[in-house]
Amino acid sequence: MFVLPAPAEPSAFWSDVKYTDNFVLQQSVSAGGLFLRNVLATIQNVLETKPPPFRIVYRHISGGDTFILLGAGETRDEIEADWKWLYDNIMPVVSDLEDPAERASFVVTKIRFLATAEGGQDVSADRKMRAATTTFRQTFDVGRSENLVTYYSCALMKNFMLHQGWLYLSEHYFCFYSYMFGSEKKIIFELRDIKDLAKSKSMGGVRDDAIEVVTRDGSRYAFSNLFHRDETFDMLSQLTANTMKRVLLNSEYASTQHQSSGGHKRDPSSASALSTGSRAPAVAPVAQRARSLAEQISQQRRNEEFQGEFGLPASETLLSVIDAASMSIPGSVNVYSGKLYLSTSFVCYMSRDFRGCRIILPLAAVRRIERMSSTDSHLVQCYELTITVWHQMDVSFKVPLDSTECNRWCDALRGQLKTMVEEQQAAKASQTALSRYTLRAFCKTCASEFMLAAGDNEQTETFVDCLGKTFGFPGDPLIQKEKPKRRYWLKYMRDYGRNLTIIRRAEFDRLIRVGLPNCLRGEIWELSSGAMYLRFQNRGVYEKYVNDYLDRPGPYADEIEKDLNRSLPEYAGYQSPEGIDALRRVLNAYSLRDSELGYCQAMNIVASTMLIFMTEEQVFWTLTVMCDRLVPGYYSPSMYGASLDQSIFQTLVEDTMPVLATSFKKRDIQLSIACLPWFLTLFVNSMPLVYALRVLDCFFLEGPKILFRI
């Protein structure tokens, strides 16, 4: 392997294997007695100076003592291949050059080009990382295809002895190596074998610098002296999570491979530390080459946390964050303190205080942005960013005046807006689906626009084209208090926006928990789950899948057909062709969109419930978010997500209701037999529909944890 040329000193620890006037192939040797070798090995382990066993150096002058390191290798065959290439391509040219300085310049230039060529290992890694990679592969037999992600200095406490060494984290392995005065300690196991991972304290609970790792075979390891404990823990958590995702997705791949027909097939063997499945966001190759693998994984963790926090599509990449930003709304006395985020398509804000406030603004909904000097509530100079959104509402953010984060954030926002405008113009010129990028057409599909247009006139119809508009909604409007709920939401949307530009204060969550009016239930479900943003970015996609289904039904069409008449048969809409046809289109379109998951029973129950309050396209994208993010693995062939939640539910019952759990065990009753249908259908088939709708209200707001609270 050729490396970036660097000075190298002659040493008695290297012996010549092959040599010419200017090039030398050397092998490391052990010198001195046993004590000296142990001391040398200990120093190399602690200071991370263990060299590769073979190297190629360039000698300025024949017989001179000034070397330039050109290549290093872990095996004889590898270094011999590099030597042969030099012998065939470089040495003949060097022998024709007379000036020693010209020879050295030629060799260094050629080797530097080879080391930094596209796809080379040394593109962005520094010398320490290359040395650690060499040590890692030399110490642990993991294969050359295994990439080292990062490494940390730490100590392992074992049998009342402290083994100082190095922790290596690769794409698939957890490794530790220590050598102290003849005592060698080597640990290696797969990341998939980690059962528990926790932060801990060392030195009797004095120092917060340790982590504990428990494996599936019961082994427990305590690593201390970690100067970057939190960074180590976060990196290890992300690598373990990615490994578990690959294991689950590969098991699904094995079970569905024979069912795939013309769809995309994923090769499980090609998975890396970043490739957690076909739904993972794509990263530009140039960006990948510019950053190390550890940086990419850290960025992936930040992106996933950001996407989960705001319910955004998996394609969103976090670009910039302002950690200290206060927010105010014209006409409101409330001032919030929190973080201001910018991603590829959204501006987001999350407050820190107990009152809670969140904003998710698509860049397409931004009308105007102003930055000016101002003062905060403490009369301190600051920048004020005022964003005017599509619905003519102003939102103001104040950030510190000397904040470099603000400049980076504004520069990134300017670049994203410029890119968005260029995409819009190109789409309009080519008359593609993106020509509908403006909000006007999208807002016409939102019930909140009709409700605000109707105002206080409660007699005006404010429903979107859903089954409830034709066949009625479950429950008695008087008992459900539809009119008061509508008035509360009408006032809230007048003050704090609606659909894509709504501000989610604490009152937003409270109104959902109180109960949603039928006219807004579908839109709030879509908004709370994040499906609205997915639908906004993918307009026209649902119609494409429906047309594909009509032209050529997918492999799950027959199975879907069998379950259509079993979907909420008590509701009038599913006793007519209109309701059955709508459900058929949605389920078949989704089975084409996700051919790996396809269709599973119980999906029809949930989809049929949503169709009462939502349009077909809204149901399609809400079902997508539900299967991909809210309850992943619930409707897969192995139902691994539902099985995992059943295990959690079983543990909760044993901890909180031990008498009931003991009674089930005595009678040999498996709790999952009774409870699995509850989770799969989100309680729709387990209680009266009007109560199940309240469960769905909270489910889309708070996520799957609500299923354990019913």
XYZ file of C-alpha atoms in Angstrom:
710
model
C 0.000 0.000 0.000
C 1.536 3.307 -1.037
C 1.306 6.093 1.546
C 1.829 9.823 1.501
C 5.629 10.327 1.379
C 7.112 11.205 4.760
C 10.629 11.321 6.266
C 11.837 8.030 7.736
C 14.900 7.394 9.860
C 17.237 4.383 9.474
C 16.954 1.997 12.405
C 18.483 -1.226 13.679
C 14.939 -2.557 13.969
C 14.682 -2.758 10.162
C 16.580 -5.185 7.924
C 16.968 -4.902 4.145
C 15.179 -7.546 2.094
C 15.642 -6.067 -1.389
C 17.393 -2.930 -2.497
C 18.669 -0.918 -5.440
C 20.718 2.262 -5.496
C 17.694 4.357 -4.457
C 14.930 2.009 -3.268
C 14.955 -0.357 -0.278
C 12.383 -2.938 0.810
C 12.723 -3.553 4.559
C 11.256 -5.866 7.186
C 10.944 -5.085 10.891
C 12.989 -7.275 13.237
C 13.140 -7.785 16.992
C 16.377 -6.734 18.622
C 17.834 -7.182 22.083
C 16.856 -9.547 24.846
C 13.441 -10.469 26.218
C 13.303 -7.503 28.594
C 14.155 -5.011 25.861
C 11.571 -6.499 23.513
C 8.872 -6.308 26.233
C 9.723 -2.688 26.993
C 9.683 -1.802 23.300
C 6.334 -3.558 22.754
C 4.850 -1.792 25.792
C 5.985 1.625 24.532
C 4.596 0.884 21.070
C 1.241 -0.148 22.556
C 0.840 2.800 24.916
C 2.122 5.430 22.468
C 0.550 3.776 19.403
C 3.806 3.553 17.485
C 3.657 -0.055 16.340
C 4.875 -0.021 12.718
C 3.756 -2.317 9.894
C 6.059 -5.305 9.395
C 7.171 -4.232 5.882
C 8.004 -0.906 4.297
C 9.533 0.601 1.146
C 11.772 3.650 1.470
C 13.540 5.908 -0.998
C 17.196 6.734 -0.382
C 18.389 10.107 -1.717
C 21.974 9.013 -2.295
C 23.305 5.491 -2.571
C 24.596 4.513 0.855
C 23.095 7.644 2.434
C 21.131 7.802 5.696
C 18.196 10.004 4.573
C 15.044 7.998 3.818
C 11.587 8.858 2.502
C 8.798 6.412 3.360
C 6.880 5.409 0.211
C 4.842 2.359 1.169
C 3.921 0.006 3.999
C 2.465 -3.476 4.063
C 1.096 -6.044 6.452
C 2.086 -9.105 4.383
C 5.045 -10.103 2.247
C 2.852 -10.610 -0.819
C 1.360 -7.122 -0.519
C 4.696 -5.333 -0.250
C 6.210 -7.485 -3.029
C 3.416 -6.355 -5.374
C 4.210 -2.697 -4.619
C 7.933 -3.343 -5.140
C 7.271 -4.983 -8.516
C 5.206 -1.974 -9.633
C 8.027 0.362 -8.655
C 10.556 -1.856 -10.414
C 8.528 -1.840 -13.653
C 7.308 1.780 -13.720
C 9.403 4.076 -11.535
C 12.925 2.669 -11.227
C 13.751 2.808 -14.972
C 12.836 6.501 -15.114
C 14.736 7.322 -11.917
C 17.887 5.620 -13.232
C 17.867 7.958 -16.253
C 17.803 11.104 -14.092
C 21.166 12.445 -13.028
C 20.242 15.181 -10.527
C 19.461 13.634 -7.047
C 17.012 16.449 -6.233
C 15.168 15.856 -9.507
C 15.003 12.120 -8.747
C 13.547 12.710 -5.296
C 11.010 15.238 -6.609
C 9.873 12.833 -9.328
C 9.429 9.907 -6.922
C 7.601 11.955 -4.266
C 5.225 13.458 -6.853
C 4.339 10.080 -8.364
C 3.789 8.334 -5.014
C 1.734 11.227 -3.630
C -0.529 11.002 -6.691
C -0.963 7.245 -6.181
C -1.741 7.639 -2.465
C -4.303 10.387 -3.030
C -5.900 8.957 -6.170
C -9.673 8.566 -6.236
C -10.700 5.657 -4.055
C -7.350 5.480 -2.308
C -7.240 4.713 1.379
C -5.245 7.824 2.216
C -7.638 10.397 0.760
C -8.750 12.055 3.987
C -7.099 9.993 6.708
C -4.130 11.473 8.501
C -0.980 9.579 9.385
C -2.250 8.599 12.840
C -5.378 7.049 11.401
C -3.358 5.148 8.807
C -1.006 3.887 11.497
C -3.961 2.823 13.661
C -5.538 1.024 10.703
C -2.298 -0.833 10.066
C -2.028 -1.823 13.739
C -5.683 -2.874 13.821
C -5.415 -5.170 10.814
C -2.075 -6.532 11.962
C -3.354 -7.323 15.468
C -6.840 -8.644 14.678
C -7.611 -11.134 11.923
C -10.655 -9.354 10.461
C -9.809 -9.199 6.753
C -8.703 -6.290 4.610
C -12.265 -5.373 3.675
C -13.028 -4.416 7.290
C -12.681 -0.641 7.717
C -11.584 0.933 10.974
C -13.999 3.685 12.012
C -12.179 5.205 14.980
C -10.003 4.306 17.960
C -9.561 5.516 21.547
C -7.002 5.155 24.317
C -8.513 3.442 27.357
C -7.901 0.889 30.105
C -9.614 -2.448 30.771
C -10.226 -3.477 34.376
C -9.921 -7.254 34.616
C -9.191 -9.377 37.706
C -8.254 -6.281 39.724
C -5.646 -5.362 37.105
C -5.688 -2.302 34.855
C -4.669 -3.063 31.267
C -3.844 0.182 29.439
C -4.358 -0.140 25.683
C -6.413 0.885 22.673
C -10.077 0.419 21.811
C -10.737 -0.080 18.079
C -14.219 0.315 16.582
C -14.671 -0.950 13.046
C -17.738 -1.391 10.880
C -18.610 -4.769 12.394
C -16.216 -5.404 15.297
C -15.428 -4.217 18.810
C -11.707 -4.741 19.551
C -9.326 -3.998 22.398
C -5.585 -4.631 22.633
C -3.138 -4.124 25.471
C 0.492 -5.162 25.969
C 2.151 -4.271 29.256
C 5.573 -5.762 30.046
C 4.918 -9.185 28.561
C 1.209 -9.383 29.518
C -0.940 -9.303 26.386
C -4.720 -8.757 26.455
C -6.746 -9.041 23.266
C -10.549 -8.811 23.006
C -12.593 -9.035 19.826
C -16.292 -9.660 19.246
C -18.908 -8.577 16.730
C -21.021 -5.508 17.375
C -24.119 -7.651 16.889
C -23.117 -9.569 20.055
C -23.463 -6.505 22.303
C -26.402 -6.998 24.668
C -26.092 -3.927 26.872
C -24.104 -0.704 26.753
C -24.006 1.883 29.529
C -21.958 4.780 30.853
C -20.361 4.215 34.244
C -17.849 5.665 36.708
C -14.360 4.537 37.653
C -12.186 4.879 40.745
C -15.021 4.082 43.106
C -17.521 6.389 41.408
C -15.225 9.431 41.349
C -14.519 9.832 37.609
C -17.073 9.877 34.764
C -14.775 8.268 32.232
C -15.948 4.673 31.823
C -18.350 2.563 29.808
C -19.575 -0.978 30.439
C -20.249 -3.473 27.666
C -22.169 -6.711 28.169
C -22.208 -9.349 25.431
C -24.759 -12.032 24.669
C -22.610 -14.743 26.248
C -22.701 -12.907 29.592
C -19.200 -11.396 29.447
C -18.918 -7.978 31.064
C -16.171 -5.487 30.203
C -15.450 -2.194 31.965
C -13.318 0.336 30.052
C -12.054 3.431 31.874
C -9.580 6.288 31.301
C -11.684 7.364 28.302
C -10.918 11.053 27.799
C -13.784 11.299 25.273
C -16.281 9.038 27.022
C -19.432 10.620 25.589
C -18.037 10.628 22.052
C -17.025 6.972 22.421
C -20.432 6.019 23.769
C -22.311 7.853 21.009
C -20.155 6.320 18.279
C -20.502 2.818 19.723
C -24.269 3.261 20.119
C -24.646 4.366 16.500
C -22.485 1.518 15.169
C -24.435 -1.025 17.234
C -27.763 0.413 16.073
C -26.643 0.264 12.436
C -25.526 -3.338 12.919
C -28.885 -4.325 14.383
C -30.686 -2.649 11.491
C -28.575 -4.576 9.007
C -29.283 -7.845 10.829
C -33.031 -7.222 10.761
C -33.067 -6.035 7.160
C -30.925 -8.956 6.023
C -33.280 -11.389 7.724
C -36.177 -9.730 5.903
C -34.225 -9.928 2.670
C -33.712 -13.672 3.125
C -37.401 -14.244 3.793
C -38.700 -12.103 0.939
C -36.104 -12.743 -1.760
C -38.189 -15.466 -3.346
C -41.230 -13.143 -3.404
C -39.509 -10.297 -5.254
C -40.798 -9.862 -8.757
C -39.273 -7.117 -10.820
C -38.635 -4.950 -7.745
C -35.380 -3.742 -6.338
C -33.351 -6.475 -4.654
C -30.865 -5.602 -1.950
C -27.665 -7.578 -1.540
C -27.107 -8.002 2.195
C -23.431 -8.698 1.768
C -22.835 -5.194 0.462
C -23.887 -3.495 3.701
C -21.443 -1.143 5.401
C -21.453 0.823 8.612
C -23.583 3.458 6.883
C -25.819 1.324 4.659
C -28.641 0.442 7.040
C -31.091 -0.422 4.299
C -32.663 0.771 1.110
C -34.516 3.541 2.930
C -31.337 5.203 4.227
C -30.708 8.705 2.841
C -28.262 8.836 -0.034
C -24.984 10.659 0.515
C -23.139 12.283 -2.337
C -19.950 10.399 -3.241
C -17.897 13.589 -3.160
C -19.035 14.283 0.397
C -18.178 10.741 1.397
C -14.633 11.032 0.068
C -14.141 14.365 1.819
C -14.927 13.025 5.297
C -13.667 10.115 7.330
C -15.919 7.166 8.102
C -16.187 8.278 11.732
C -17.357 11.739 10.666
C -19.916 10.217 8.309
C -21.328 8.022 11.078
C -21.463 10.967 13.492
C -23.299 12.983 10.845
C -25.666 10.073 10.294
C -26.460 9.987 14.025
C -27.136 13.737 14.069
C -29.356 13.432 10.993
C -31.369 10.564 12.475
C -31.868 12.396 15.776
C -32.922 15.528 13.892
C -35.318 13.629 11.606
C -36.863 11.756 14.537
C -37.245 14.890 16.641
C -39.188 16.767 13.973
C -40.721 13.868 12.008
C -38.982 14.815 8.758
C -38.285 12.625 5.706
C -35.205 10.393 5.817
C -33.669 12.360 2.929
C -33.161 15.455 5.117
C -29.593 16.343 6.062
C -28.842 18.687 8.951
C -26.733 21.575 7.639
C -26.388 24.076 10.473
C -27.528 24.687 14.064
C -27.683 27.826 16.205
C -27.554 26.577 19.805
C -28.741 29.777 21.485
C -31.755 31.377 19.790
C -34.830 33.037 21.266
C -38.098 33.094 19.358
C -41.071 35.429 19.495
C -44.305 35.740 17.548
C -45.869 39.127 16.742
C -48.962 39.627 18.851
C -47.785 37.187 21.522
C -45.998 38.000 24.777
C -44.304 34.599 24.937
C -40.569 34.399 24.245
C -38.968 30.962 23.868
C -35.343 29.932 24.195
C -34.022 27.004 22.169
C -32.142 25.824 19.069
C -32.604 26.894 15.464
C -31.931 24.207 12.829
C -31.468 24.272 9.081
C -31.676 21.216 6.842
C -31.762 20.764 3.099
C -35.473 21.634 2.864
C -36.633 22.899 6.279
C -36.102 25.542 8.940
C -36.877 24.077 12.378
C -36.939 25.392 15.912
C -37.189 23.551 19.248
C -37.539 25.374 22.573
C -35.876 24.162 25.770
C -38.318 25.411 28.386
C -41.181 23.470 29.910
C -43.854 25.248 27.874
C -42.520 23.743 24.670
C -42.682 25.186 21.176
C -41.745 23.659 17.825
C -41.672 25.090 14.319
C -41.163 23.163 11.088
C -41.104 25.430 8.034
C -40.469 24.135 4.508
C -38.161 26.469 2.648
C -40.813 26.641 -0.069
C -43.116 28.272 2.510
C -40.658 31.098 3.239
C -41.696 34.375 1.614
C -39.073 36.759 3.002
C -36.119 36.756 5.433
C -34.663 39.845 7.092
C -31.593 40.123 9.324
C -31.007 43.254 11.361
C -29.254 44.370 14.520
C -31.423 44.425 17.630
C -31.365 43.919 21.409
C -32.717 41.042 23.450
C -34.733 41.160 26.682
C -31.523 41.891 28.636
C -30.632 44.829 26.339
C -27.725 42.895 24.833
C -26.880 43.510 21.190
C -27.943 40.637 18.922
C -29.063 39.730 15.426
C -32.785 39.439 14.724
C -33.886 37.093 11.952
C -37.475 37.664 10.830
C -39.048 35.030 8.592
C -42.293 35.791 6.783
C -44.093 32.611 5.785
C -46.620 31.790 3.088
C -49.620 32.539 5.324
C -48.348 36.085 6.046
C -47.179 35.309 9.579
C -43.889 36.666 10.927
C -41.629 34.636 13.180
C -38.616 36.348 14.790
C -35.442 34.723 16.099
C -32.736 36.531 18.072
C -29.192 35.181 18.191
C -25.957 36.547 19.780
C -24.280 39.275 17.768
C -20.824 37.652 17.854
C -22.138 34.235 16.895
C -20.253 32.661 14.004
C -22.997 30.046 14.000
C -25.423 32.709 12.811
C -23.220 33.614 9.841
C -22.807 29.975 8.849
C -26.543 29.376 9.280
C -27.475 32.381 7.123
C -24.943 31.454 4.435
C -26.289 27.892 4.316
C -29.874 29.176 4.145
C -28.990 31.517 1.303
C -27.415 28.647 -0.612
C -30.395 26.338 -0.072
C -32.909 28.973 -1.164
C -30.877 29.662 -4.290
C -30.778 25.958 -5.112
C -34.524 25.636 -4.529
C -35.306 28.540 -6.850
C -33.106 27.039 -9.571
C -34.873 23.680 -9.216
C -38.263 25.368 -9.470
C -37.287 27.225 -12.627
C -35.842 24.100 -14.225
C -38.948 22.093 -13.301
C -41.292 24.701 -14.757
C -39.264 24.816 -17.953
C -39.395 21.028 -18.347
C -43.019 20.802 -17.103
C -42.222 18.036 -14.606
C -44.059 17.226 -11.400
C -41.889 19.703 -9.504
C -43.600 22.516 -11.383
C -46.250 22.221 -8.660
C -43.606 23.098 -6.068
C -45.527 26.199 -4.981
C -47.822 25.992 -1.986
C -50.985 27.215 -3.618
C -52.015 23.898 -5.150
C -50.919 21.917 -2.098
C -52.872 24.048 0.383
C -56.074 23.338 -1.535
C -55.795 19.731 -0.323
C -55.748 20.781 3.380
C -58.952 20.950 5.419
C -57.626 23.829 7.536
C -57.776 26.144 4.528
C -61.480 25.371 4.030
C -62.169 25.793 7.743
C -60.507 29.199 7.940
C -62.265 30.304 4.761
C -65.624 29.320 6.298
C -64.764 31.098 9.546
C -67.462 31.011 12.211
C -70.048 29.686 9.765
C -70.325 26.140 11.101
C -72.841 25.168 8.445
C -70.278 25.440 5.651
C -68.758 22.110 4.678
C -65.020 22.031 5.451
C -64.102 18.427 4.664
C -61.581 17.089 2.173
C -62.592 14.291 -0.209
C -62.703 11.455 2.324
C -65.194 8.666 2.952
C -66.553 10.456 6.016
C -67.704 13.307 3.805
C -69.980 10.889 1.929
C -70.860 8.213 4.480
C -70.595 10.123 7.735
C -68.222 9.956 10.688
C -68.340 7.546 13.644
C -70.014 8.770 16.810
C -72.607 11.385 17.714
C -71.421 14.971 16.997
C -73.185 16.263 20.109
C -71.610 13.706 22.409
C -68.220 14.198 20.765
C -68.586 18.014 21.149
C -67.625 18.682 17.565
C -68.579 22.373 17.508
C -66.549 23.448 20.590
C -63.528 21.525 19.325
C -63.838 23.203 15.959
C -63.972 26.658 17.571
C -60.855 25.985 19.655
C -58.891 24.856 16.602
C -60.178 27.758 14.503
C -58.859 30.244 17.076
C -55.526 28.439 17.366
C -54.955 28.400 13.604
C -55.827 32.057 13.262
C -53.172 32.915 15.841
C -50.427 30.375 15.071
C -50.787 29.311 11.449
C -52.006 26.109 9.820
C -50.862 23.028 7.914
C -47.254 23.488 6.701
C -46.624 26.717 8.634
C -48.271 25.957 11.973
C -46.449 26.727 15.229
C -46.765 23.851 17.677
C -47.059 25.324 21.146
C -47.977 23.330 24.239
C -51.602 24.131 23.485
C -51.305 22.231 20.184
C -50.565 18.979 22.024
C -53.261 19.659 24.608
C -55.940 20.198 21.963
C -55.025 16.877 20.332
C -55.264 15.009 23.635
C -58.653 16.584 24.323
C -59.881 15.205 21.007
C -59.867 16.264 17.368
C -62.871 17.470 15.380
C -63.722 15.179 12.484
C -63.107 17.911 9.926
C -59.443 18.284 11.020
C -58.591 14.790 12.236
C -57.037 13.609 8.973
C -54.889 16.726 8.541
C -53.625 16.677 12.142
C -52.781 12.969 11.841
C -50.813 13.736 8.713
C -49.149 16.780 10.280
C -48.237 15.132 13.599
C -46.736 12.052 11.959
C -44.716 14.049 9.426
C -46.497 12.487 6.446
C -47.561 15.928 5.253
C -43.936 16.877 4.531
C -43.379 13.633 2.675
C -46.496 14.227 0.574
C -45.419 17.804 -0.111
C -42.048 16.658 -1.457
C -43.471 13.787 -3.508
C -46.553 15.125 -5.244
C -47.643 12.971 -8.128
C -45.908 9.849 -6.816
C -49.098 8.234 -5.492
C -50.854 8.675 -8.835
C -47.879 7.022 -10.543
C -48.117 3.935 -8.315
C -51.867 3.726 -8.857
C -51.385 3.843 -12.621
C -48.692 1.167 -12.358
C -51.094 -1.026 -10.395
C -53.889 -0.527 -12.919
C -51.527 -1.404 -15.780
C -49.961 -4.379 -14.029
C -51.142 -5.576 -10.573
C -48.366 -6.475 -8.153
C -47.662 -9.833 -6.479
C -49.792 -8.938 -3.446
C -52.938 -7.981 -5.350
C -54.705 -11.302 -4.737
C -53.900 -11.286 -1.036
C -55.182 -7.712 -0.711
C -58.371 -8.611 -2.543
C -59.189 -11.293 0.036
C -59.039 -8.814 2.926
C -60.948 -5.895 1.416
C -64.366 -6.999 2.619
C -62.981 -7.744 6.102
C -61.956 -4.111 6.647
C -64.336 -2.353 9.062
C -67.408 -4.105 7.624
C -69.605 -2.243 10.136
C -68.824 1.104 8.490
C -71.192 2.026 5.652
C -68.385 3.184 3.358
C -67.002 -0.338 3.100
C -70.344 -1.780 2.142
C -70.159 0.155 -1.125
C -67.853 -0.044 -4.153
C -66.554 3.493 -3.506
C -64.920 2.615 -0.192
C -63.654 -0.787 -1.340
C -62.099 0.692 -4.488
C -60.335 3.444 -2.532
C -58.880 0.920 -0.072
C -57.812 -1.362 -2.922
C -55.916 1.455 -4.652
C -54.109 2.563 -1.481
C -52.984 -0.918 -0.418
C -51.854 -1.941 -3.893
C -50.002 1.338 -4.415
C -48.156 0.870 -1.128
C -47.260 -2.738 -1.961
C -45.621 -1.464 -5.159
C -43.810 1.327 -3.361
C -42.286 -1.045 -0.788
C -41.985 -4.362 -2.568
C -39.868 -5.805 0.236
C -42.593 -5.320 2.823
C -45.477 -5.638 0.406
C -48.691 -6.247 2.309
C -49.618 -7.734 5.658
C -53.005 -8.339 7.233
C -53.948 -5.607 9.724
C -52.601 -2.973 7.335
C -56.059 -3.005 5.773
C -57.655 -2.264 9.168
C -55.466 0.771 9.827
C -55.733 2.074 6.250
C -59.510 1.691 6.178
C -59.782 3.734 9.392
C -57.625 6.534 7.991
C -59.628 6.669 4.746
C -62.666 7.841 6.730
C -60.855 11.114 7.482
C -58.187 11.436 4.775
C -57.810 11.374 1.035
C -56.185 8.383 -0.640
C -52.902 10.215 -1.139
C -52.822 11.301 2.505
C -53.420 7.719 3.650
C -50.687 6.425 1.339
C -48.011 8.713 2.803
C -49.228 8.328 6.389
C -49.035 4.554 5.940
C -45.500 5.028 4.603
C -44.404 6.992 7.667
C -46.091 4.519 9.975
C -44.370 1.463 8.462
C -40.972 3.117 8.001
C -40.584 5.143 11.179
C -43.394 4.850 13.748
C -43.759 1.055 13.911
C -40.953 -0.403 11.752
C -41.086 -4.163 11.384
C -44.729 -4.474 12.490
C -45.957 -5.562 9.062
C -42.827 -7.262 7.719
C -42.900 -11.018 6.959
C -41.193 -11.842 10.273
C -42.983 -9.046 12.214
C -39.764 -8.442 14.157
C -40.944 -5.023 15.349
C -44.201 -6.359 16.768
C -42.384 -9.306 18.375
C -39.907 -6.971 20.048
C -42.692 -4.769 21.404
C -44.485 -7.859 22.693
C -41.374 -8.782 24.674
C -41.253 -5.252 26.097
C -44.957 -5.405 26.935
C -44.473 -8.778 28.650
C -41.720 -7.286 30.813
C -43.866 -4.278 31.702
C -46.731 -6.534 32.771
C -44.399 -8.622 34.949
C -42.989 -5.481 36.595
C -46.227 -3.544 37.111
C -48.818 -6.337 37.433
C -46.973 -9.357 38.853
C -50.154 -11.051 40.061
C -51.675 -11.002 36.578
C -48.416 -12.185 35.005
C -48.176 -15.069 37.484
C -51.794 -16.037 36.764
C -51.053 -16.176 33.024
C -48.013 -18.385 33.611
C -49.929 -20.797 35.862
C -52.545 -21.270 33.163
C -49.926 -21.462 30.410
C -51.380 -18.455 28.585
C -49.093 -16.497 26.290
C -49.741 -12.803 26.608
C -48.716 -12.170 22.987
C -51.598 -14.310 21.692
C -54.096 -11.842 23.136
C -52.104 -8.634 22.738
C -50.474 -8.970 19.312
C -53.702 -8.038 17.428
C -54.014 -4.962 19.643
C -50.644 -3.642 18.521
C -50.949 -4.627 14.858
C -54.319 -2.912 14.412
C -53.442 -0.025 16.774
C -56.459 -1.037 18.910
C -58.922 -0.301 16.089
C -60.458 -3.804 16.303
C -60.175 -4.016 20.092
C -62.526 -1.246 21.245
C -65.368 0.896 19.906
C -64.193 2.939 16.948
C -64.802 6.325 18.616
C -62.381 5.341 21.398
C -59.870 3.838 18.981
C -59.789 7.172 17.139
C -58.607 8.863 20.327
C -55.815 6.278 20.536
C -54.789 7.127 16.977
C -54.866 10.854 17.812
C -52.252 10.314 20.535
C -50.351 7.671 18.536
C -49.556 10.036 15.680
C -48.675 12.795 18.171
C -46.483 10.885 20.646
C -45.424 7.799 18.701
C -45.627 4.082 19.507
C -45.059 4.549 23.247
C -48.762 5.369 23.543
C -49.579 1.742 22.674
C -48.103 0.652 26.017
C -50.269 3.122 27.951
C -53.710 2.008 26.852
